[in-house]
Amino acid sequence: MSLSDLQSEIRALLHERNAILLAHYYQREEVQEIADILGDSLALSIEAARTNADVIVFAGVHFMAESASIISPDKTVLLPHLGAGCPLADKITPASLAEARKKYPDAAVVTYINSSAEIKAHSDICCTSANAVKVVNSLTDARQILMIPDGNLARYTARFTDKEIIPWEGYCPFHHFVLPEEVARAKAEHPGALFIAHPECNEAVVAMADFVGSTSAMIEFCRKTDVREIIVGTEIGIMTPLKKQNPEKIFISPSESLVCQTMKLITLENILASLKTMTPVIKVPEAIRIPAKRALDRMLAVR
């Protein structure tokens, strides 16, 4: 079956099932092309909740599908490949978080959206890479903040608050292992280019950036800047919307490490199979969903 035939069959089945296809910016180009909504992880779940779709097909990773289940418990959430997990989310367990709470009993726990539903359920509030600073500064009664599970995001956030930030030593492998020398080489090869980075990158790389922000913020920055060459310090899947929206600009990846292998597990073939069989279903149990949603709602209430 050709690429276009696969895409057409998927779109027909989505219509038949009253389903919506969500695709994260890091997904394969051919998946992004047929998505109903393309975006950041939490934004996708929020947008899907506003639709009348009965089924959400999430082209992303496991914690993203869980977020959709948390926000839309009455919808069926499908994750086309159960192996599509998140190494960052795996850096923390409920047991290790419980131990940290004992060690820092006065600390508020701020949990990055890139975490499991169970970890969210044991948290005080969630954050995204876009609102982490705002969330931390909204906790007026807390002087000490345990930020989990991404240590790089925690250290970046610490630059913009007078609170004591305790970083969990987790990291996103493909962001964390971008090397400063790789960025320096890209800058030398493209002397007029700007370098933009995700706050999940290590501190040395973030320090080299002309702009630091979430994937959505990076896309917006690229749209607004007059500079024609931009070195992009995040997963290569973002190149698809960047090139589509800015055909006159040149986008350069500074490192071969910027590929999320688990994101790339989602293919047109397993999306089609998922729609045909209506599996695998991701369903967060109510005992976890309710406290996890409470942590998400607290974040969404921050203005």
PDB file of C-alpha atoms in Angstrom:
ATOM      1  CA  MET A   1       0.000   0.000   0.000  1.00  0.00           C
ATOM      2  CA  SER A   2       1.422   3.400  -0.949  1.00  0.00           C
ATOM      3  CA  LEU A   3       1.923   6.214   1.539  1.00  0.00           C
ATOM      4  CA  SER A   4      -1.035   8.152   0.159  1.00  0.00           C
ATOM      5  CA  ASP A   5      -3.263   5.054   0.180  1.00  0.00           C
ATOM      6  CA  LEU A   6      -2.374   4.398   3.831  1.00  0.00           C
ATOM      7  CA  GLN A   7      -3.075   8.002   4.728  1.00  0.00           C
ATOM      8  CA  SER A   8      -6.423   7.914   2.917  1.00  0.00           C
ATOM      9  CA  GLU A   9      -7.485   4.692   4.637  1.00  0.00           C
ATOM     10  CA  ILE A  10      -6.566   6.117   8.030  1.00  0.00           C
ATOM     11  CA  ARG A  11      -8.551   9.281   7.377  1.00  0.00           C
ATOM     12  CA  ALA A  12     -11.566   7.199   6.295  1.00  0.00           C
ATOM     13  CA  LEU A  13     -11.392   5.055   9.433  1.00  0.00           C
ATOM     14  CA  LEU A  14     -11.025   8.131  11.643  1.00  0.00           C
ATOM     15  CA  HIS A  15     -14.267   9.435  10.158  1.00  0.00           C
ATOM     16  CA  GLU A  16     -15.981   6.071  10.572  1.00  0.00           C
ATOM     17  CA  ARG A  17     -14.957   5.777  14.238  1.00  0.00           C
ATOM     18  CA  ASN A  18     -15.698   9.433  15.056  1.00  0.00           C
ATOM     19  CA  ALA A  19     -12.033   9.589  16.000  1.00  0.00           C
ATOM     20  CA  ILE A  20      -9.461  12.366  16.085  1.00  0.00           C
ATOM     21  CA  LEU A  21      -5.754  11.934  15.335  1.00  0.00           C
ATOM     22  CA  LEU A  22      -3.374  13.943  17.516  1.00  0.00           C
ATOM     23  CA  ALA A  23       0.275  14.232  16.496  1.00  0.00           C
ATOM     24  CA  HIS A  24       3.126  15.690  18.498  1.00  0.00           C
ATOM     25  CA  TYR A  25       5.642  17.946  16.726  1.00  0.00           C
ATOM     26  CA  TYR A  26       8.258  15.173  17.024  1.00  0.00           C
ATOM     27  CA  GLN A  27       6.267  12.652  14.997  1.00  0.00           C
ATOM     28  CA  ARG A  28       7.178  11.378  11.536  1.00  0.00           C
ATOM     29  CA  GLU A  29       6.349  13.787   8.706  1.00  0.00           C
ATOM     30  CA  GLU A  30       3.823  11.427   7.103  1.00  0.00           C
ATOM     31  CA  VAL A  31       1.940  11.191  10.413  1.00  0.00           C
ATOM     32  CA  GLN A  32       1.955  14.943  10.943  1.00  0.00           C
ATOM     33  CA  GLU A  33       0.520  15.403   7.442  1.00  0.00           C
ATOM     34  CA  ILE A  34      -2.780  13.684   8.283  1.00  0.00           C
ATOM     35  CA  ALA A  35      -3.235  14.755  11.896  1.00  0.00           C
ATOM     36  CA  ASP A  36      -6.369  16.603  12.948  1.00  0.00           C
ATOM     37  CA  ILE A  37      -4.325  18.533  15.500  1.00  0.00           C
ATOM     38  CA  LEU A  38      -0.559  19.028  15.597  1.00  0.00           C
ATOM     39  CA  GLY A  39       1.092  20.445  18.694  1.00  0.00           C
ATOM     40  CA  ASP A  40       2.684  20.120  22.135  1.00  0.00           C
ATOM     41  CA  SER A  41       1.638  17.235  24.364  1.00  0.00           C
ATOM     42  CA  LEU A  42      -0.698  18.877  26.880  1.00  0.00           C
ATOM     43  CA  ALA A  43      -2.144  21.313  24.352  1.00  0.00           C
ATOM     44  CA  LEU A  44      -3.131  18.345  22.189  1.00  0.00           C
ATOM     45  CA  SER A  45      -5.057  16.707  25.043  1.00  0.00           C
ATOM     46  CA  ILE A  46      -6.806  19.956  25.927  1.00  0.00           C
ATOM     47  CA  GLU A  47      -7.827  20.572  22.319  1.00  0.00           C
ATOM     48  CA  ALA A  48      -9.059  16.998  21.915  1.00  0.00           C
ATOM     49  CA  ALA A  49     -11.243  17.356  25.016  1.00  0.00           C
ATOM     50  CA  ARG A  50     -13.058  20.247  23.317  1.00  0.00           C
ATOM     51  CA  THR A  51     -14.102  18.115  20.357  1.00  0.00           C
ATOM     52  CA  ASN A  52     -17.086  15.746  20.065  1.00  0.00           C
ATOM     53  CA  ALA A  53     -14.820  12.858  19.030  1.00  0.00           C
ATOM     54  CA  ASP A  54     -15.484   9.538  20.741  1.00  0.00           C
ATOM     55  CA  VAL A  55     -11.967   8.258  20.107  1.00  0.00           C
ATOM     56  CA  ILE A  56      -8.549   9.908  20.490  1.00  0.00           C
ATOM     57  CA  VAL A  57      -5.679   8.347  18.551  1.00  0.00           C
ATOM     58  CA  PHE A  58      -2.502   9.754  20.069  1.00  0.00           C
ATOM     59  CA  ALA A  59       0.588   9.780  17.879  1.00  0.00           C
ATOM     60  CA  GLY A  60       2.941  10.516  20.721  1.00  0.00           C
ATOM     61  CA  VAL A  61       4.273   8.658  23.761  1.00  0.00           C
ATOM     62  CA  HIS A  62       2.677   6.918  26.723  1.00  0.00           C
ATOM     63  CA  PHE A  63       2.472   9.833  29.183  1.00  0.00           C
ATOM     64  CA  MET A  64       0.769  11.949  26.505  1.00  0.00           C
ATOM     65  CA  ALA A  65      -1.937   9.336  25.973  1.00  0.00           C
ATOM     66  CA  GLU A  66      -2.354   9.169  29.756  1.00  0.00           C
ATOM     67  CA  SER A  67      -2.863  12.940  29.857  1.00  0.00           C
ATOM     68  CA  ALA A  68      -5.598  12.596  27.243  1.00  0.00           C
ATOM     69  CA  SER A  69      -7.247   9.900  29.379  1.00  0.00           C
ATOM     70  CA  ILE A  70      -6.975  12.097  32.484  1.00  0.00           C
ATOM     71  CA  ILE A  71      -8.637  15.050  30.775  1.00  0.00           C
ATOM     72  CA  SER A  72     -11.144  13.084  28.668  1.00  0.00           C
ATOM     73  CA  PRO A  73     -12.146  10.031  30.747  1.00  0.00           C
ATOM     74  CA  ASP A  74     -15.259   9.423  28.659  1.00  0.00           C
ATOM     75  CA  LYS A  75     -13.308   9.125  25.403  1.00  0.00           C
ATOM     76  CA  THR A  76     -11.425   6.050  24.218  1.00  0.00           C
ATOM     77  CA  VAL A  77      -7.701   6.835  23.981  1.00  0.00           C
ATOM     78  CA  LEU A  78      -5.545   4.732  21.646  1.00  0.00           C
ATOM     79  CA  LEU A  79      -1.742   4.674  21.629  1.00  0.00           C
ATOM     80  CA  PRO A  80      -0.795   2.904  18.376  1.00  0.00           C
ATOM     81  CA  HIS A  81       2.463   1.455  19.748  1.00  0.00           C
ATOM     82  CA  LEU A  82       2.752   0.490  23.422  1.00  0.00           C
ATOM     83  CA  GLY A  83       6.531   0.659  23.168  1.00  0.00           C
ATOM     84  CA  ALA A  84       6.336   4.418  22.662  1.00  0.00           C
ATOM     85  CA  GLY A  85       7.431   5.400  26.139  1.00  0.00           C
ATOM     86  CA  CYS A  86       9.487   8.298  27.488  1.00  0.00           C
ATOM     87  CA  PRO A  87      12.964   7.746  28.973  1.00  0.00           C
ATOM     88  CA  LEU A  88      12.606  11.007  30.922  1.00  0.00           C
ATOM     89  CA  ALA A  89       9.317   9.916  32.519  1.00  0.00           C
ATOM     90  CA  ASP A  90      11.010   6.632  33.461  1.00  0.00           C
ATOM     91  CA  LYS A  91      13.614   8.496  35.545  1.00  0.00           C
ATOM     92  CA  ILE A  92      11.279   8.636  38.557  1.00  0.00           C
ATOM     93  CA  THR A  93       9.032   6.158  40.366  1.00  0.00           C
ATOM     94  CA  PRO A  94       6.389   6.643  43.068  1.00  0.00           C
ATOM     95  CA  ALA A  95       8.758   4.965  45.556  1.00  0.00           C
ATOM     96  CA  SER A  96      11.671   7.277  44.752  1.00  0.00           C
ATOM     97  CA  LEU A  97       9.381  10.303  44.910  1.00  0.00           C
ATOM     98  CA  ALA A  98       8.095   9.172  48.332  1.00  0.00           C
ATOM     99  CA  GLU A  99      11.698   8.987  49.570  1.00  0.00           C
ATOM    100  CA  ALA A 100      12.397  12.483  48.259  1.00  0.00           C
ATOM    101  CA  ARG A 101       9.327  13.835  50.043  1.00  0.00           C
ATOM    102  CA  LYS A 102      10.700  12.417  53.308  1.00  0.00           C
ATOM    103  CA  LYS A 103      14.046  14.086  52.646  1.00  0.00           C
ATOM    104  CA  TYR A 104      12.440  17.437  51.757  1.00  0.00           C
ATOM    105  CA  PRO A 105       9.217  17.514  53.808  1.00  0.00           C
ATOM    106  CA  ASP A 106       8.670  21.254  53.325  1.00  0.00           C
ATOM    107  CA  ALA A 107       9.174  21.253  49.557  1.00  0.00           C
ATOM    108  CA  ALA A 108       6.331  21.670  47.083  1.00  0.00           C
ATOM    109  CA  VAL A 109       6.533  19.066  44.315  1.00  0.00           C
ATOM    110  CA  VAL A 110       6.307  20.579  40.834  1.00  0.00           C
ATOM    111  CA  THR A 111       6.040  17.881  38.185  1.00  0.00           C
ATOM    112  CA  TYR A 112       6.871  18.360  34.548  1.00  0.00           C
ATOM    113  CA  ILE A 113       4.122  17.212  32.206  1.00  0.00           C
ATOM    114  CA  ASN A 114       6.611  14.650  30.824  1.00  0.00           C
ATOM    115  CA  SER A 115       5.822  12.195  33.610  1.00  0.00           C
ATOM    116  CA  SER A 116       3.502   9.298  34.247  1.00  0.00           C
ATOM    117  CA  ALA A 117      -0.064   9.724  35.503  1.00  0.00           C
ATOM    118  CA  GLU A 118       0.923   8.034  38.762  1.00  0.00           C
ATOM    119  CA  ILE A 119       3.711  10.565  39.395  1.00  0.00           C
ATOM    120  CA  LYS A 120       1.328  13.432  38.617  1.00  0.00           C
ATOM    121  CA  ALA A 121      -1.095  11.964  41.153  1.00  0.00           C
ATOM    122  CA  HIS A 122       1.594  12.224  43.846  1.00  0.00           C
ATOM    123  CA  SER A 123       2.457  15.827  42.968  1.00  0.00           C
ATOM    124  CA  ASP A 124       1.319  19.211  44.221  1.00  0.00           C
ATOM    125  CA  ILE A 125       1.131  20.841  40.804  1.00  0.00           C
ATOM    126  CA  CYS A 126       2.219  20.209  37.218  1.00  0.00           C
ATOM    127  CA  CYS A 127       4.101  22.440  34.804  1.00  0.00           C
ATOM    128  CA  THR A 128       5.119  22.526  31.160  1.00  0.00           C
ATOM    129  CA  SER A 129       8.360  23.804  29.682  1.00  0.00           C
ATOM    130  CA  ALA A 130       6.426  26.928  28.688  1.00  0.00           C
ATOM    131  CA  ASN A 131       4.992  27.788  32.114  1.00  0.00           C
ATOM    132  CA  ALA A 132       7.484  26.275  34.600  1.00  0.00           C
ATOM    133  CA  VAL A 133       8.750  29.643  35.842  1.00  0.00           C
ATOM    134  CA  LYS A 134       5.230  31.013  36.247  1.00  0.00           C
ATOM    135  CA  VAL A 135       4.068  27.900  38.111  1.00  0.00           C
ATOM    136  CA  VAL A 136       7.026  27.937  40.512  1.00  0.00           C
ATOM    137  CA  ASN A 137       6.593  31.633  41.264  1.00  0.00           C
ATOM    138  CA  SER A 138       2.852  31.141  41.854  1.00  0.00           C
ATOM    139  CA  LEU A 139       3.567  28.950  44.903  1.00  0.00           C
ATOM    140  CA  THR A 140       3.713  31.835  47.346  1.00  0.00           C
ATOM    141  CA  ASP A 141       3.647  29.630  50.463  1.00  0.00           C
ATOM    142  CA  ALA A 142       6.567  27.453  49.367  1.00  0.00           C
ATOM    143  CA  ARG A 143      10.183  28.531  49.618  1.00  0.00           C
ATOM    144  CA  GLN A 144      11.574  25.157  48.576  1.00  0.00           C
ATOM    145  CA  ILE A 145      10.579  23.460  45.302  1.00  0.00           C
ATOM    146  CA  LEU A 146      11.322  19.884  44.306  1.00  0.00           C
ATOM    147  CA  MET A 147      11.148  19.890  40.500  1.00  0.00           C
ATOM    148  CA  ILE A 148      10.749  16.487  38.868  1.00  0.00           C
ATOM    149  CA  PRO A 149      11.767  14.638  36.754  1.00  0.00           C
ATOM    150  CA  ASP A 150      13.841  16.907  34.452  1.00  0.00           C
ATOM    151  CA  GLY A 151      16.903  18.371  36.148  1.00  0.00           C
ATOM    152  CA  ASN A 152      17.767  20.595  33.193  1.00  0.00           C
ATOM    153  CA  LEU A 153      14.345  22.256  33.203  1.00  0.00           C
ATOM    154  CA  ALA A 154      14.681  22.698  36.974  1.00  0.00           C
ATOM    155  CA  ARG A 155      18.081  24.373  36.668  1.00  0.00           C
ATOM    156  CA  TYR A 156      16.798  26.631  33.891  1.00  0.00           C
ATOM    157  CA  THR A 157      13.784  27.609  36.017  1.00  0.00           C
ATOM    158  CA  ALA A 158      16.061  28.392  38.982  1.00  0.00           C
ATOM    159  CA  ARG A 159      17.516  31.300  36.991  1.00  0.00           C
ATOM    160  CA  PHE A 160      14.174  33.114  37.175  1.00  0.00           C
ATOM    161  CA  THR A 161      13.094  32.658  40.793  1.00  0.00           C
ATOM    162  CA  ASP A 162      14.393  33.384  44.281  1.00  0.00           C
ATOM    163  CA  LYS A 163      12.977  30.092  45.555  1.00  0.00           C
ATOM    164  CA  GLU A 164      15.261  27.175  46.347  1.00  0.00           C
ATOM    165  CA  ILE A 165      14.969  24.743  43.472  1.00  0.00           C
ATOM    166  CA  ILE A 166      15.871  21.119  44.135  1.00  0.00           C
ATOM    167  CA  PRO A 167      16.367  19.448  40.746  1.00  0.00           C
ATOM    168  CA  TRP A 168      15.659  15.792  40.171  1.00  0.00           C
ATOM    169  CA  GLU A 169      18.541  14.281  38.249  1.00  0.00           C
ATOM    170  CA  GLY A 170      16.476  13.013  35.355  1.00  0.00           C
ATOM    171  CA  TYR A 171      16.910  14.102  31.763  1.00  0.00           C
ATOM    172  CA  CYS A 172      15.636  13.627  28.232  1.00  0.00           C
ATOM    173  CA  PRO A 173      18.409  11.662  26.490  1.00  0.00           C
ATOM    174  CA  PHE A 174      18.228  13.283  23.088  1.00  0.00           C
ATOM    175  CA  HIS A 175      18.188  16.829  24.498  1.00  0.00           C
ATOM    176  CA  HIS A 176      20.691  16.233  27.308  1.00  0.00           C
ATOM    177  CA  PHE A 177      23.413  14.768  25.128  1.00  0.00           C
ATOM    178  CA  VAL A 178      23.622  17.585  22.605  1.00  0.00           C
ATOM    179  CA  LEU A 179      27.208  18.802  23.057  1.00  0.00           C
ATOM    180  CA  PRO A 180      28.374  22.432  23.238  1.00  0.00           C
ATOM    181  CA  GLU A 181      31.036  21.639  20.627  1.00  0.00           C
ATOM    182  CA  GLU A 182      28.317  20.429  18.223  1.00  0.00           C
ATOM    183  CA  VAL A 183      26.487  23.728  18.650  1.00  0.00           C
ATOM    184  CA  ALA A 184      29.752  25.663  18.247  1.00  0.00           C
ATOM    185  CA  ARG A 185      30.494  23.785  15.024  1.00  0.00           C
ATOM    186  CA  ALA A 186      27.012  24.573  13.652  1.00  0.00           C
ATOM    187  CA  LYS A 187      27.473  28.226  14.572  1.00  0.00           C
ATOM    188  CA  ALA A 188      30.865  28.308  12.832  1.00  0.00           C
ATOM    189  CA  GLU A 189      29.384  26.731   9.693  1.00  0.00           C
ATOM    190  CA  HIS A 190      26.457  29.175   9.736  1.00  0.00           C
ATOM    191  CA  PRO A 191      27.899  32.425  11.186  1.00  0.00           C
ATOM    192  CA  GLY A 192      24.754  34.451  10.625  1.00  0.00           C
ATOM    193  CA  ALA A 193      22.405  31.904  12.201  1.00  0.00           C
ATOM    194  CA  LEU A 194      20.601  32.144  15.510  1.00  0.00           C
ATOM    195  CA  PHE A 195      20.643  29.195  17.892  1.00  0.00           C
ATOM    196  CA  ILE A 196      17.418  28.299  19.698  1.00  0.00           C
ATOM    197  CA  ALA A 197      17.214  25.611  22.381  1.00  0.00           C
ATOM    198  CA  HIS A 198      14.694  23.686  24.440  1.00  0.00           C
ATOM    199  CA  PRO A 199      15.145  24.040  28.233  1.00  0.00           C
ATOM    200  CA  GLU A 200      15.548  20.244  28.421  1.00  0.00           C
ATOM    201  CA  CYS A 201      19.026  20.743  26.916  1.00  0.00           C
ATOM    202  CA  ASN A 202      21.969  20.722  29.312  1.00  0.00           C
ATOM    203  CA  GLU A 203      23.056  23.968  30.954  1.00  0.00           C
ATOM    204  CA  ALA A 204      26.122  24.485  28.757  1.00  0.00           C
ATOM    205  CA  VAL A 205      24.036  24.281  25.590  1.00  0.00           C
ATOM    206  CA  VAL A 206      21.236  26.468  26.973  1.00  0.00           C
ATOM    207  CA  ALA A 207      23.856  29.108  27.821  1.00  0.00           C
ATOM    208  CA  MET A 208      24.796  29.286  24.123  1.00  0.00           C
ATOM    209  CA  ALA A 209      21.227  29.919  22.935  1.00  0.00           C
ATOM    210  CA  ASP A 210      19.856  33.144  21.499  1.00  0.00           C
ATOM    211  CA  PHE A 211      16.379  31.952  22.519  1.00  0.00           C
ATOM    212  CA  VAL A 212      15.193  29.249  24.931  1.00  0.00           C
ATOM    213  CA  GLY A 213      11.626  27.945  24.890  1.00  0.00           C
ATOM    214  CA  SER A 214       9.128  25.128  24.502  1.00  0.00           C
ATOM    215  CA  THR A 215       8.493  23.595  21.104  1.00  0.00           C
ATOM    216  CA  SER A 216       5.504  25.878  20.510  1.00  0.00           C
ATOM    217  CA  ALA A 217       7.527  28.917  21.611  1.00  0.00           C
ATOM    218  CA  MET A 218      10.346  27.927  19.273  1.00  0.00           C
ATOM    219  CA  ILE A 219       7.931  27.643  16.361  1.00  0.00           C
ATOM    220  CA  GLU A 220       6.521  31.086  17.168  1.00  0.00           C
ATOM    221  CA  PHE A 221      10.008  32.575  17.470  1.00  0.00           C
ATOM    222  CA  CYS A 222      11.005  31.173  14.071  1.00  0.00           C
ATOM    223  CA  ARG A 223       7.870  32.608  12.507  1.00  0.00           C
ATOM    224  CA  LYS A 224       8.539  36.101  13.865  1.00  0.00           C
ATOM    225  CA  THR A 225      12.293  36.481  13.443  1.00  0.00           C
ATOM    226  CA  ASP A 226      13.734  38.133  10.351  1.00  0.00           C
ATOM    227  CA  VAL A 227      16.857  35.967  10.532  1.00  0.00           C
ATOM    228  CA  ARG A 228      16.889  33.442   7.680  1.00  0.00           C
ATOM    229  CA  GLU A 229      19.111  30.756   9.208  1.00  0.00           C
ATOM    230  CA  ILE A 230      18.223  29.112  12.522  1.00  0.00           C
ATOM    231  CA  ILE A 231      19.990  26.289  14.359  1.00  0.00           C
ATOM    232  CA  VAL A 232      17.286  24.330  16.167  1.00  0.00           C
ATOM    233  CA  GLY A 233      18.138  22.628  19.455  1.00  0.00           C
ATOM    234  CA  THR A 234      15.276  20.188  19.747  1.00  0.00           C
ATOM    235  CA  GLU A 235      13.984  16.979  18.149  1.00  0.00           C
ATOM    236  CA  ILE A 236      14.204  16.904  14.357  1.00  0.00           C
ATOM    237  CA  GLY A 237      10.468  16.311  13.934  1.00  0.00           C
ATOM    238  CA  ILE A 238       9.930  20.015  14.570  1.00  0.00           C
ATOM    239  CA  MET A 239      11.572  20.687  11.203  1.00  0.00           C
ATOM    240  CA  THR A 240       8.371  19.597   9.437  1.00  0.00           C
ATOM    241  CA  PRO A 241       6.153  22.459  10.695  1.00  0.00           C
ATOM    242  CA  LEU A 242       9.067  24.917  10.680  1.00  0.00           C
ATOM    243  CA  LYS A 243       9.805  24.356   6.992  1.00  0.00           C
ATOM    244  CA  LYS A 244       6.132  24.324   6.072  1.00  0.00           C
ATOM    245  CA  GLN A 245       5.436  27.617   7.845  1.00  0.00           C
ATOM    246  CA  ASN A 246       8.694  29.337   6.818  1.00  0.00           C
ATOM    247  CA  PRO A 247       9.687  28.117   3.341  1.00  0.00           C
ATOM    248  CA  GLU A 248      12.039  31.060   2.879  1.00  0.00           C
ATOM    249  CA  LYS A 249      14.143  30.158   5.947  1.00  0.00           C
ATOM    250  CA  ILE A 250      16.857  27.554   6.520  1.00  0.00           C
ATOM    251  CA  PHE A 251      16.735  25.318   9.592  1.00  0.00           C
ATOM    252  CA  ILE A 252      19.766  23.394  10.805  1.00  0.00           C
ATOM    253  CA  SER A 253      19.983  20.599  13.370  1.00  0.00           C
ATOM    254  CA  PRO A 254      23.199  20.890  15.409  1.00  0.00           C
ATOM    255  CA  SER A 255      23.411  17.235  16.428  1.00  0.00           C
ATOM    256  CA  GLU A 256      22.648  13.721  15.225  1.00  0.00           C
ATOM    257  CA  SER A 257      21.442  12.895  18.759  1.00  0.00           C
ATOM    258  CA  LEU A 258      18.295  14.984  18.337  1.00  0.00           C
ATOM    259  CA  VAL A 259      16.079  12.044  17.397  1.00  0.00           C
ATOM    260  CA  CYS A 260      13.512  10.611  19.818  1.00  0.00           C
ATOM    261  CA  GLN A 261      13.491   6.933  18.879  1.00  0.00           C
ATOM    262  CA  THR A 262      10.307   6.166  20.824  1.00  0.00           C
ATOM    263  CA  MET A 263       8.389   8.949  19.077  1.00  0.00           C
ATOM    264  CA  LYS A 264       9.441   7.444  15.771  1.00  0.00           C
ATOM    265  CA  LEU A 265       7.896   4.078  16.729  1.00  0.00           C
ATOM    266  CA  ILE A 266       4.506   5.460  15.692  1.00  0.00           C
ATOM    267  CA  THR A 267       3.955   4.690  12.004  1.00  0.00           C
ATOM    268  CA  LEU A 268       1.057   4.931   9.591  1.00  0.00           C
ATOM    269  CA  GLU A 269       0.842   1.137   9.647  1.00  0.00           C
ATOM    270  CA  ASN A 270       0.321   0.878  13.392  1.00  0.00           C
ATOM    271  CA  ILE A 271      -2.076   3.823  13.413  1.00  0.00           C
ATOM    272  CA  LEU A 272      -4.174   1.959  10.849  1.00  0.00           C
ATOM    273  CA  ALA A 273      -3.967  -1.287  12.836  1.00  0.00           C
ATOM    274  CA  SER A 274      -4.915   0.555  16.014  1.00  0.00           C
ATOM    275  CA  LEU A 275      -8.017   2.007  14.385  1.00  0.00           C
ATOM    276  CA  LYS A 276      -9.018  -1.366  12.948  1.00  0.00           C
ATOM    277  CA  THR A 277      -8.701  -3.225  16.252  1.00  0.00           C
ATOM    278  CA  MET A 278      -9.437  -0.287  18.593  1.00  0.00           C
ATOM    279  CA  THR A 279      -6.353  -1.235  20.596  1.00  0.00           C
ATOM    280  CA  PRO A 280      -4.140  -0.587  22.540  1.00  0.00           C
ATOM    281  CA  VAL A 281      -6.383   1.436  24.860  1.00  0.00           C
ATOM    282  CA  ILE A 282      -4.812   3.739  27.465  1.00  0.00           C
ATOM    283  CA  LYS A 283      -7.118   4.171  30.447  1.00  0.00           C
ATOM    284  CA  VAL A 284      -5.994   5.820  33.672  1.00  0.00           C
ATOM    285  CA  PRO A 285      -7.769   4.328  36.730  1.00  0.00           C
ATOM    286  CA  GLU A 286      -9.947   6.779  38.653  1.00  0.00           C
ATOM    287  CA  ALA A 287      -7.853   6.440  41.820  1.00  0.00           C
ATOM    288  CA  ILE A 288      -4.918   7.875  39.865  1.00  0.00           C
ATOM    289  CA  ARG A 289      -6.816  10.050  37.403  1.00  0.00           C
ATOM    290  CA  ILE A 290      -8.560  12.229  39.989  1.00  0.00           C
ATOM    291  CA  PRO A 291      -5.453  13.370  41.938  1.00  0.00           C
ATOM    292  CA  ALA A 292      -3.463  13.639  38.695  1.00  0.00           C
ATOM    293  CA  LYS A 293      -6.147  15.883  37.211  1.00  0.00           C
ATOM    294  CA  ARG A 294      -6.099  17.966  40.393  1.00  0.00           C
ATOM    295  CA  ALA A 295      -2.391  18.665  39.824  1.00  0.00           C
ATOM    296  CA  LEU A 296      -3.082  19.564  36.194  1.00  0.00           C
ATOM    297  CA  ASP A 297      -6.011  21.801  37.114  1.00  0.00           C
ATOM    298  CA  ARG A 298      -3.872  23.681  39.642  1.00  0.00           C
ATOM    299  CA  MET A 299      -1.400  24.399  36.870  1.00  0.00           C
ATOM    300  CA  LEU A 300      -4.120  25.519  34.456  1.00  0.00           C
ATOM    301  CA  ALA A 301      -5.446  27.911  37.092  1.00  0.00           C
ATOM    302  CA  VAL A 302      -2.105  29.780  37.207  1.00  0.00           C
ATOM    303  CA  ARG A 303      -2.321  33.036  35.323  1.00  0.00           C
TER     304      ARG A 303
END
